[in-house]
Amino acid sequence: MLSNKKQCVAMLLAGGQGTRLGVLTRDVAKPAVPFGGKYRIIDFPLSNCINSGIDTIGVLTQYQPFELNQYIGNGQPWDLDRMSGGVFVLPPYMKGKSGEWYKGTANAIYQNINFIDIYNPEYVLVLSGDHIYKMDYSKMLKAHIDSNADSTIAVIDVPLDEASRFGIMTCDKKGNIVKFTEKPAEPDSTKASMGIYIFTWKTFKEYLIADEADNTSKNDFGKNIIPMMLKDGRKLIAYEFDGYWKDVGTIYSLWAANMDLLDENSGINLADRTWRVYARNSAEPPHYIGVGATVQNAIVSEGSIIYGDVKMSVIFQRADIGKCIIENSVIMPGAKVGDGAVIKYSIIGQNAVIGAGAQIGSDQSNRVGEAKKIAVVGPNAKVKENEIVPDTAMIEAE
Amino acid sequence: MKMMGIIFASDNEARLNELTIHRTTASLPFGARYRMIDFMLSNLVNSGVTRIGIITRSNYNSLMDHIRMGRDWDLNRKNSGIAVFPPFAVNTSKEVYRGKIEALYSILDYIRTGNEDYVFVCNSNVAINMDIEDMYDFHIATGADITVLTRKQATNSSKRIVVGAKEGTRVKEFLINEGFGSGKTETVSLNAYILHKDVLCGLIETAYARGQMEFETDILQKKTKQLNIQMYNFNGYAGMINDIKSYFNESMRLLDTGIRQELFYKYGKIYTKVKDSSPTIYSNDAKVVNSLIADGCEVNGTVENSILFRGVKVEKGAVIKNSIVMERGQVQENSQLCYAITDKNVIIRPNRVISGFETYPVVVVKDKTV
């Protein structure tokens, strides 16, 4: 029998402003930022959900929702156009006489308690919209159910010297979380929270209501809900994940995650048909590589036309690449690059136009990790002929 | 414009030999990610036609798999949408339909249902991006009984219908020519027609009652004088596929960016089945020029003047020149293809050399391993 009852409902936190991505999120919500040649960031959690058998997803968003809303549509590309369940974009709305923006991650879920209750789930999966990874949530859910936990938090091992950038979980021998510290100065564990939580809904709802009643709370998972549950002696367990996972919340990390797709040892393989990533299709013809072009170590998507030398780069749909040089760069959908341009270590936004002979960015191969300076030309921005855009620049459309 | 569409999925298969053993002309792969039927289907959808019947004759499995519920063409509608007619017997001898007239006769009820006044009837062997509304306006303006879609082109395909005009656009004669063309420019029928629904039904019923089967010979040719048959001349790109040679030539013409812009964008996009392939990845050993390449490929070798469909793997040292490699084909290490067409799932083992000639490309049949 078809009923509204779901074992697990996913809530995707897509409400962050994404200020660290600068011009790339000026006009779109972070989850709608293009990634990997033909995807958007949100395709990863959405595809993970459907591949894990979770077919009811609320997407919580409040900044620049139009493009994201249009992109998600009825959820058909992810097989989420369902009779019961499916994908829903949930912006904040007026309730009776009151109504407010999402104050924090916990408040965003709190404001949608009624949505979750429609499906009367046993468990709620909380996801964020700024990570690239392939993960089977059903395994995590099984671990949660088997251990009879109140909450299960996915963690990934990070190098000790980077641990102070993450929310760090300290566990006992059985995997129970005993301490959670947000960005600790002196980390005592290398288990970083991936921003993926499973809660037993009955307990979770109580905590959301209690948190909302507390005027001093920041209404945040990391700062309030998890510490409160730990204080009360609730059972919180860490679920260890050892696959590829990357936060793409900064210009550098977004660039680096795109570059990981070119490295067969990076652990992320989009071509793996057993765990497909779905995207809304834009019905473009195949790409064309012209006479005189060189395309090596590159990812190229549909509808693009290439006449230049492209190396170590990711070229999205409909990019129009003249006789230019593109190295270690990300060229987003519909961008046009004129003849003679040289683009190195850059991100060129959607429908940006790079004039002939322009120089964008510079070689950063001598710099390590985040010291690399990635030049950014924002969506719809225009770079004039022969203009020089230095590696630290971020060009915005007028 | 209140119009419905009828597409014949099968026509002159016999001439496409190896490429249509497993499929109808409609599902013949073309242009690195499309099937032939995608073009007329998309033209109809882009012109606002949403009730479309597809008449199949045989081998329609691959077509059904391609079309499914028509969602990729936005045709999964509550009202209207796609209807696929499998070959069912209408005549007493329980045979599959014997010609277009019998096929149309068998679906007269479908044609009459619905509130459309006009019918666009076409074959599926033409790759074209056209505005059907414009042809309809012409049909109305000329007061035609039947409007035939035509194109002036050098005749070099093996079977064609040449249309002669009296004065202006009124058709004087239909000549059905066999054998290789002279190469001189003639007005050729693209096998697509607009008729008022009542005219179509009347013609079909009368012809069927007399045991006539072929639309072209029994109606167009015989009634040229009685009916006002007009030709609507299309000036843009139209690739008519009649045989292996024209299939190869029209495929290669897509390497021209101007032709691609016309065929894939001019009056709207061409839609096809979405397969969720990842983008194509090129390795350090890739050397690719003048080629049209779909998503989901892995290119580690040399590709020149060629067309790669979705999911093709080109291994290191492999050289593909002037060839067409269909979906999920593999060209393994150090193999060479020249003037070859390899069908879906063909595997070319290492160190093989397969070479045809420009006027006679070699075809490797679906699922074979060389």
mmCIF file of N, CA and C in Angstrom, chain B residues 233-321:
data_model
loop_
_atom_site.group_PDB
_atom_site.id
_atom_site.type_symbol
_atom_site.label_atom_id
_atom_site.label_comp_id
_atom_site.label_asym_id
_atom_site.label_seq_id
_atom_site.Cartn_x
_atom_site.Cartn_y
_atom_site.Cartn_z
ATOM 1 N N ASN B 233 9.524 24.511 -49.903
ATOM 2 C CA ASN B 233 10.954 24.294 -50.070
ATOM 3 C C ASN B 233 11.741 24.768 -48.846
ATOM 4 N N PHE B 234 12.513 23.848 -48.278
ATOM 5 C CA PHE B 234 13.302 24.140 -47.083
ATOM 6 C C PHE B 234 14.728 24.470 -47.514
ATOM 7 N N ASN B 235 15.235 25.607 -47.057
ATOM 8 C CA ASN B 235 16.548 26.049 -47.541
ATOM 9 C C ASN B 235 17.730 25.649 -46.666
ATOM 10 N N GLY B 236 17.446 25.244 -45.437
ATOM 11 C CA GLY B 236 18.554 24.961 -44.519
ATOM 12 C C GLY B 236 19.124 23.566 -44.688
ATOM 13 N N TYR B 237 19.873 23.129 -43.681
ATOM 14 C CA TYR B 237 20.477 21.801 -43.734
ATOM 15 C C TYR B 237 19.416 20.726 -43.517
ATOM 16 N N ALA B 238 19.446 19.709 -44.330
ATOM 17 C CA ALA B 238 18.617 18.527 -44.112
ATOM 18 C C ALA B 238 19.416 17.318 -44.558
ATOM 19 N N GLY B 239 19.661 16.412 -43.657
ATOM 20 C CA GLY B 239 20.436 15.219 -44.004
ATOM 21 C C GLY B 239 19.507 14.039 -44.194
ATOM 22 N N MET B 240 19.343 13.614 -45.461
ATOM 23 C CA MET B 240 18.466 12.480 -45.714
ATOM 24 C C MET B 240 19.287 11.207 -45.783
ATOM 25 N N ILE B 241 18.935 10.242 -44.940
ATOM 26 C CA ILE B 241 19.716 9.007 -44.849
ATOM 27 C C ILE B 241 18.967 7.896 -45.575
ATOM 28 N N ASN B 242 19.548 7.424 -46.675
ATOM 29 C CA ASN B 242 18.918 6.354 -47.447
ATOM 30 C C ASN B 242 19.758 5.088 -47.491
ATOM 31 N N ASP B 243 21.036 5.251 -47.307
ATOM 32 C CA ASP B 243 21.933 4.104 -47.415
ATOM 33 C C ASP B 243 23.193 4.397 -46.609
ATOM 34 N N ILE B 244 24.083 3.426 -46.568
ATOM 35 C CA ILE B 244 25.290 3.565 -45.755
ATOM 36 C C ILE B 244 26.101 4.789 -46.195
ATOM 37 N N LYS B 245 26.153 4.995 -47.495
ATOM 38 C CA LYS B 245 26.963 6.094 -48.011
ATOM 39 C C LYS B 245 26.412 7.443 -47.538
ATOM 40 N N SER B 246 25.095 7.615 -47.664
ATOM 41 C CA SER B 246 24.538 8.894 -47.223
ATOM 42 C C SER B 246 24.615 9.014 -45.706
ATOM 43 N N TYR B 247 24.501 7.890 -44.999
ATOM 44 C CA TYR B 247 24.649 7.932 -43.542
ATOM 45 C C TYR B 247 26.039 8.448 -43.166
ATOM 46 N N PHE B 248 27.046 7.917 -43.834
ATOM 47 C CA PHE B 248 28.423 8.306 -43.538
ATOM 48 C C PHE B 248 28.668 9.777 -43.909
ATOM 49 N N ASN B 249 28.200 10.155 -45.105
ATOM 50 C CA ASN B 249 28.424 11.533 -45.557
ATOM 51 C C ASN B 249 27.730 12.560 -44.668
ATOM 52 N N GLU B 250 26.465 12.293 -44.348
ATOM 53 C CA GLU B 250 25.731 13.259 -43.529
ATOM 54 C C GLU B 250 26.322 13.330 -42.122
ATOM 55 N N SER B 251 26.817 12.205 -41.615
ATOM 56 C CA SER B 251 27.465 12.208 -40.300
ATOM 57 C C SER B 251 28.683 13.116 -40.327
ATOM 58 N N MET B 252 29.498 12.958 -41.363
ATOM 59 C CA MET B 252 30.734 13.729 -41.445
ATOM 60 C C MET B 252 30.470 15.224 -41.643
ATOM 61 N N ARG B 253 29.335 15.543 -42.256
ATOM 62 C CA ARG B 253 29.023 16.966 -42.443
ATOM 63 C C ARG B 253 28.806 17.670 -41.108
ATOM 64 N N LEU B 254 28.516 16.883 -40.059
ATOM 65 C CA LEU B 254 28.315 17.492 -38.741
ATOM 66 C C LEU B 254 29.608 18.041 -38.147
ATOM 67 N N LEU B 255 30.739 17.722 -38.739
ATOM 68 C CA LEU B 255 31.996 18.287 -38.253
ATOM 69 C C LEU B 255 32.100 19.763 -38.640
ATOM 70 N N ASP B 256 31.182 20.211 -39.477
ATOM 71 C CA ASP B 256 31.123 21.628 -39.844
ATOM 72 C C ASP B 256 30.294 22.370 -38.794
ATOM 73 N N THR B 257 30.927 23.320 -38.117
ATOM 74 C CA THR B 257 30.255 24.009 -37.011
ATOM 75 C C THR B 257 29.004 24.751 -37.473
ATOM 76 N N GLY B 258 29.039 25.302 -38.682
ATOM 77 C CA GLY B 258 27.864 25.992 -39.206
ATOM 78 C C GLY B 258 26.667 25.057 -39.331
ATOM 79 N N ILE B 259 26.910 23.871 -39.847
ATOM 80 C CA ILE B 259 25.830 22.892 -40.011
ATOM 81 C C ILE B 259 25.319 22.448 -38.641
ATOM 82 N N ARG B 260 26.241 22.256 -37.698
ATOM 83 C CA ARG B 260 25.804 21.849 -36.346
ATOM 84 C C ARG B 260 24.932 22.912 -35.700
ATOM 85 N N GLN B 261 25.350 24.186 -35.852
ATOM 86 C CA GLN B 261 24.560 25.278 -35.262
ATOM 87 C C GLN B 261 23.141 25.237 -35.804
ATOM 88 N N GLU B 262 23.040 24.969 -37.113
ATOM 89 C CA GLU B 262 21.729 24.934 -37.746
ATOM 90 C C GLU B 262 20.920 23.731 -37.263
ATOM 91 N N LEU B 263 21.538 22.555 -37.330
ATOM 92 C CA LEU B 263 20.808 21.328 -37.007
ATOM 93 C C LEU B 263 20.440 21.227 -35.523
ATOM 94 N N PHE B 264 21.280 21.744 -34.643
ATOM 95 C CA PHE B 264 21.028 21.534 -33.219
ATOM 96 C C PHE B 264 20.391 22.714 -32.494
ATOM 97 N N TYR B 265 20.345 23.891 -33.142
ATOM 98 C CA TYR B 265 19.834 25.051 -32.420
ATOM 99 C C TYR B 265 18.806 25.907 -33.163
ATOM 100 N N LYS B 266 18.782 25.874 -34.504
ATOM 101 C CA LYS B 266 18.122 26.931 -35.259
ATOM 102 C C LYS B 266 16.693 27.266 -34.817
ATOM 103 N N TYR B 267 15.794 26.296 -34.830
ATOM 104 C CA TYR B 267 14.406 26.602 -34.440
ATOM 105 C C TYR B 267 14.054 25.983 -33.091
ATOM 106 N N GLY B 268 15.046 25.590 -32.330
ATOM 107 C CA GLY B 268 14.809 24.936 -31.047
ATOM 108 C C GLY B 268 15.802 23.804 -30.894
ATOM 109 N N LYS B 269 15.904 23.288 -29.678
ATOM 110 C CA LYS B 269 16.892 22.242 -29.432
ATOM 111 C C LYS B 269 16.396 20.878 -29.896
ATOM 112 N N ILE B 270 17.341 19.988 -30.125
ATOM 113 C CA ILE B 270 17.002 18.614 -30.463
ATOM 114 C C ILE B 270 17.138 17.783 -29.182
ATOM 115 N N TYR B 271 16.062 17.141 -28.805
ATOM 116 C CA TYR B 271 16.060 16.378 -27.564
ATOM 117 C C TYR B 271 16.316 14.906 -27.853
ATOM 118 N N THR B 272 16.859 14.227 -26.869
ATOM 119 C CA THR B 272 17.066 12.788 -26.997
ATOM 120 C C THR B 272 16.983 12.168 -25.616
ATOM 121 N N LYS B 273 17.075 10.838 -25.571
ATOM 122 C CA LYS B 273 16.994 10.145 -24.285
ATOM 123 C C LYS B 273 18.187 10.547 -23.409
ATOM 124 N N VAL B 274 17.893 10.904 -22.177
ATOM 125 C CA VAL B 274 18.935 11.317 -21.249
ATOM 126 C C VAL B 274 19.556 10.077 -20.624
ATOM 127 N N LYS B 275 20.887 10.009 -20.659
ATOM 128 C CA LYS B 275 21.536 8.800 -20.148
ATOM 129 C C LYS B 275 22.419 9.052 -18.927
ATOM 130 N N ASP B 276 22.483 10.281 -18.457
ATOM 131 C CA ASP B 276 23.259 10.579 -17.250
ATOM 132 C C ASP B 276 24.703 10.110 -17.328
ATOM 133 N N SER B 277 25.321 10.268 -18.497
ATOM 134 C CA SER B 277 26.741 9.958 -18.607
ATOM 135 C C SER B 277 27.535 11.074 -17.938
ATOM 136 N N SER B 278 28.704 10.718 -17.430
ATOM 137 C CA SER B 278 29.594 11.755 -16.899
ATOM 138 C C SER B 278 30.269 12.431 -18.103
ATOM 139 N N PRO B 279 30.870 13.612 -17.895
ATOM 140 C CA PRO B 279 31.546 14.255 -19.035
ATOM 141 C C PRO B 279 32.704 13.389 -19.553
ATOM 142 N N THR B 280 33.144 13.676 -20.749
ATOM 143 C CA THR B 280 34.241 12.904 -21.351
ATOM 144 C C THR B 280 35.579 13.298 -20.737
ATOM 145 N N ILE B 281 36.423 12.302 -20.530
ATOM 146 C CA ILE B 281 37.729 12.590 -19.944
ATOM 147 C C ILE B 281 38.846 12.258 -20.935
ATOM 148 N N TYR B 282 39.774 13.208 -21.084
ATOM 149 C CA TYR B 282 40.912 13.053 -21.984
ATOM 150 C C TYR B 282 42.164 12.858 -21.147
ATOM 151 N N SER B 283 42.976 11.885 -21.514
ATOM 152 C CA SER B 283 44.205 11.665 -20.757
ATOM 153 C C SER B 283 45.347 12.446 -21.395
ATOM 154 N N ASN B 284 46.500 12.260 -20.818
ATOM 155 C CA ASN B 284 47.714 12.909 -21.291
ATOM 156 C C ASN B 284 48.095 12.460 -22.707
ATOM 157 N N ASP B 285 47.610 11.263 -23.111
ATOM 158 C CA ASP B 285 47.985 10.714 -24.417
ATOM 159 C C ASP B 285 46.963 11.036 -25.504
ATOM 160 N N ALA B 286 45.940 11.804 -25.154
ATOM 161 C CA ALA B 286 44.892 12.090 -26.140
ATOM 162 C C ALA B 286 45.394 13.067 -27.192
ATOM 163 N N LYS B 287 45.066 12.738 -28.459
ATOM 164 C CA LYS B 287 45.348 13.673 -29.562
ATOM 165 C C LYS B 287 44.082 13.721 -30.404
ATOM 166 N N VAL B 288 43.337 14.777 -30.252
ATOM 167 C CA VAL B 288 42.035 14.821 -30.908
ATOM 168 C C VAL B 288 41.893 16.086 -31.733
ATOM 169 N N VAL B 289 41.539 15.935 -32.984
ATOM 170 C CA VAL B 289 41.217 17.106 -33.801
ATOM 171 C C VAL B 289 40.002 16.836 -34.672
ATOM 172 N N ASN B 290 39.287 17.900 -34.967
ATOM 173 C CA ASN B 290 38.135 17.876 -35.864
ATOM 174 C C ASN B 290 37.221 16.680 -35.602
ATOM 175 N N SER B 291 36.769 16.564 -34.377
ATOM 176 C CA SER B 291 35.915 15.425 -34.045
ATOM 177 C C SER B 291 34.764 15.857 -33.163
ATOM 178 N N LEU B 292 33.683 15.098 -33.271
ATOM 179 C CA LEU B 292 32.477 15.356 -32.505
ATOM 180 C C LEU B 292 32.371 14.233 -31.480
ATOM 181 N N ILE B 293 32.338 14.623 -30.202
ATOM 182 C CA ILE B 293 32.464 13.594 -29.172
ATOM 183 C C ILE B 293 31.395 13.779 -28.099
ATOM 184 N N ALA B 294 30.696 12.694 -27.801
ATOM 185 C CA ALA B 294 29.611 12.751 -26.826
ATOM 186 C C ALA B 294 30.152 12.604 -25.408
ATOM 187 N N ASP B 295 29.260 12.707 -24.431
ATOM 188 C CA ASP B 295 29.650 12.527 -23.035
ATOM 189 C C ASP B 295 29.990 11.067 -22.745
ATOM 190 N N GLY B 296 30.673 10.869 -21.633
ATOM 191 C CA GLY B 296 30.900 9.517 -21.143
ATOM 192 C C GLY B 296 32.016 8.759 -21.836
ATOM 193 N N CYS B 297 32.819 9.448 -22.667
ATOM 194 C CA CYS B 297 33.926 8.758 -23.348
ATOM 195 C C CYS B 297 35.212 8.867 -22.526
ATOM 196 N N GLU B 298 36.120 7.927 -22.791
ATOM 197 C CA GLU B 298 37.475 8.014 -22.237
ATOM 198 C C GLU B 298 38.414 7.979 -23.422
ATOM 199 N N VAL B 299 39.169 9.065 -23.608
ATOM 200 C CA VAL B 299 40.009 9.145 -24.797
ATOM 201 C C VAL B 299 41.479 9.146 -24.392
ATOM 202 N N ASN B 300 42.186 8.090 -24.786
ATOM 203 C CA ASN B 300 43.616 7.982 -24.495
ATOM 204 C C ASN B 300 44.442 7.862 -25.763
ATOM 205 N N GLY B 301 43.789 7.944 -26.915
ATOM 206 C CA GLY B 301 44.513 7.757 -28.172
ATOM 207 C C GLY B 301 44.270 8.899 -29.141
ATOM 208 N N THR B 302 44.444 8.610 -30.437
ATOM 209 C CA THR B 302 44.322 9.629 -31.474
ATOM 210 C C THR B 302 42.954 9.537 -32.148
ATOM 211 N N VAL B 303 42.289 10.665 -32.272
ATOM 212 C CA VAL B 303 40.989 10.697 -32.941
ATOM 213 C C VAL B 303 40.984 11.873 -33.912
ATOM 214 N N GLU B 304 40.793 11.571 -35.197
ATOM 215 C CA GLU B 304 40.765 12.639 -36.205
ATOM 216 C C GLU B 304 39.533 12.504 -37.094
ATOM 217 N N ASN B 305 38.907 13.605 -37.411
ATOM 218 C CA ASN B 305 37.766 13.646 -38.341
ATOM 219 C C ASN B 305 36.760 12.534 -38.046
ATOM 220 N N SER B 306 36.427 12.369 -36.778
ATOM 221 C CA SER B 306 35.589 11.229 -36.433
ATOM 222 C C SER B 306 34.475 11.617 -35.475
ATOM 223 N N ILE B 307 33.571 10.665 -35.268
ATOM 224 C CA ILE B 307 32.436 10.885 -34.394
ATOM 225 C C ILE B 307 32.398 9.771 -33.358
ATOM 226 N N LEU B 308 32.436 10.150 -32.077
ATOM 227 C CA LEU B 308 32.368 9.154 -31.010
ATOM 228 C C LEU B 308 31.055 9.331 -30.254
ATOM 229 N N PHE B 309 30.283 8.273 -30.162
ATOM 230 C CA PHE B 309 29.033 8.304 -29.403
ATOM 231 C C PHE B 309 29.317 8.159 -27.913
ATOM 232 N N ARG B 310 28.240 8.131 -27.106
ATOM 233 C CA ARG B 310 28.397 8.099 -25.658
ATOM 234 C C ARG B 310 29.093 6.816 -25.170
ATOM 235 N N GLY B 311 29.971 7.002 -24.213
ATOM 236 C CA GLY B 311 30.581 5.860 -23.537
ATOM 237 C C GLY B 311 31.628 5.106 -24.336
ATOM 238 N N VAL B 312 32.239 5.758 -25.325
ATOM 239 C CA VAL B 312 33.269 5.086 -26.135
ATOM 240 C C VAL B 312 34.623 5.165 -25.416
ATOM 241 N N LYS B 313 35.370 4.048 -25.485
ATOM 242 C CA LYS B 313 36.711 4.033 -24.890
ATOM 243 C C LYS B 313 37.756 3.916 -26.002
ATOM 244 N N VAL B 314 38.685 4.859 -25.996
ATOM 245 C CA VAL B 314 39.782 4.810 -26.965
ATOM 246 C C VAL B 314 41.056 4.587 -26.166
ATOM 247 N N GLU B 315 41.649 3.416 -26.335
ATOM 248 C CA GLU B 315 42.835 3.108 -25.533
ATOM 249 C C GLU B 315 44.103 3.706 -26.125
ATOM 250 N N LYS B 316 45.150 3.624 -25.313
ATOM 251 C CA LYS B 316 46.437 4.191 -25.682
ATOM 252 C C LYS B 316 46.947 3.608 -27.007
ATOM 253 N N GLY B 317 47.452 4.465 -27.845
ATOM 254 C CA GLY B 317 48.019 3.987 -29.110
ATOM 255 C C GLY B 317 46.981 3.741 -30.197
ATOM 256 N N ALA B 318 45.709 3.748 -29.836
ATOM 257 C CA ALA B 318 44.669 3.525 -30.848
ATOM 258 C C ALA B 318 44.561 4.763 -31.729
ATOM 259 N N VAL B 319 44.270 4.541 -33.006
ATOM 260 C CA VAL B 319 44.135 5.651 -33.949
ATOM 261 C C VAL B 319 42.801 5.527 -34.674
ATOM 262 N N ILE B 320 41.960 6.523 -34.544
ATOM 263 C CA ILE B 320 40.658 6.507 -35.210
ATOM 264 C C ILE B 320 40.618 7.677 -36.175
ATOM 265 N N LYS B 321 40.467 7.362 -37.470
ATOM 266 C CA LYS B 321 40.411 8.438 -38.463
ATOM 267 C C LYS B 321 39.187 8.264 -39.350
#
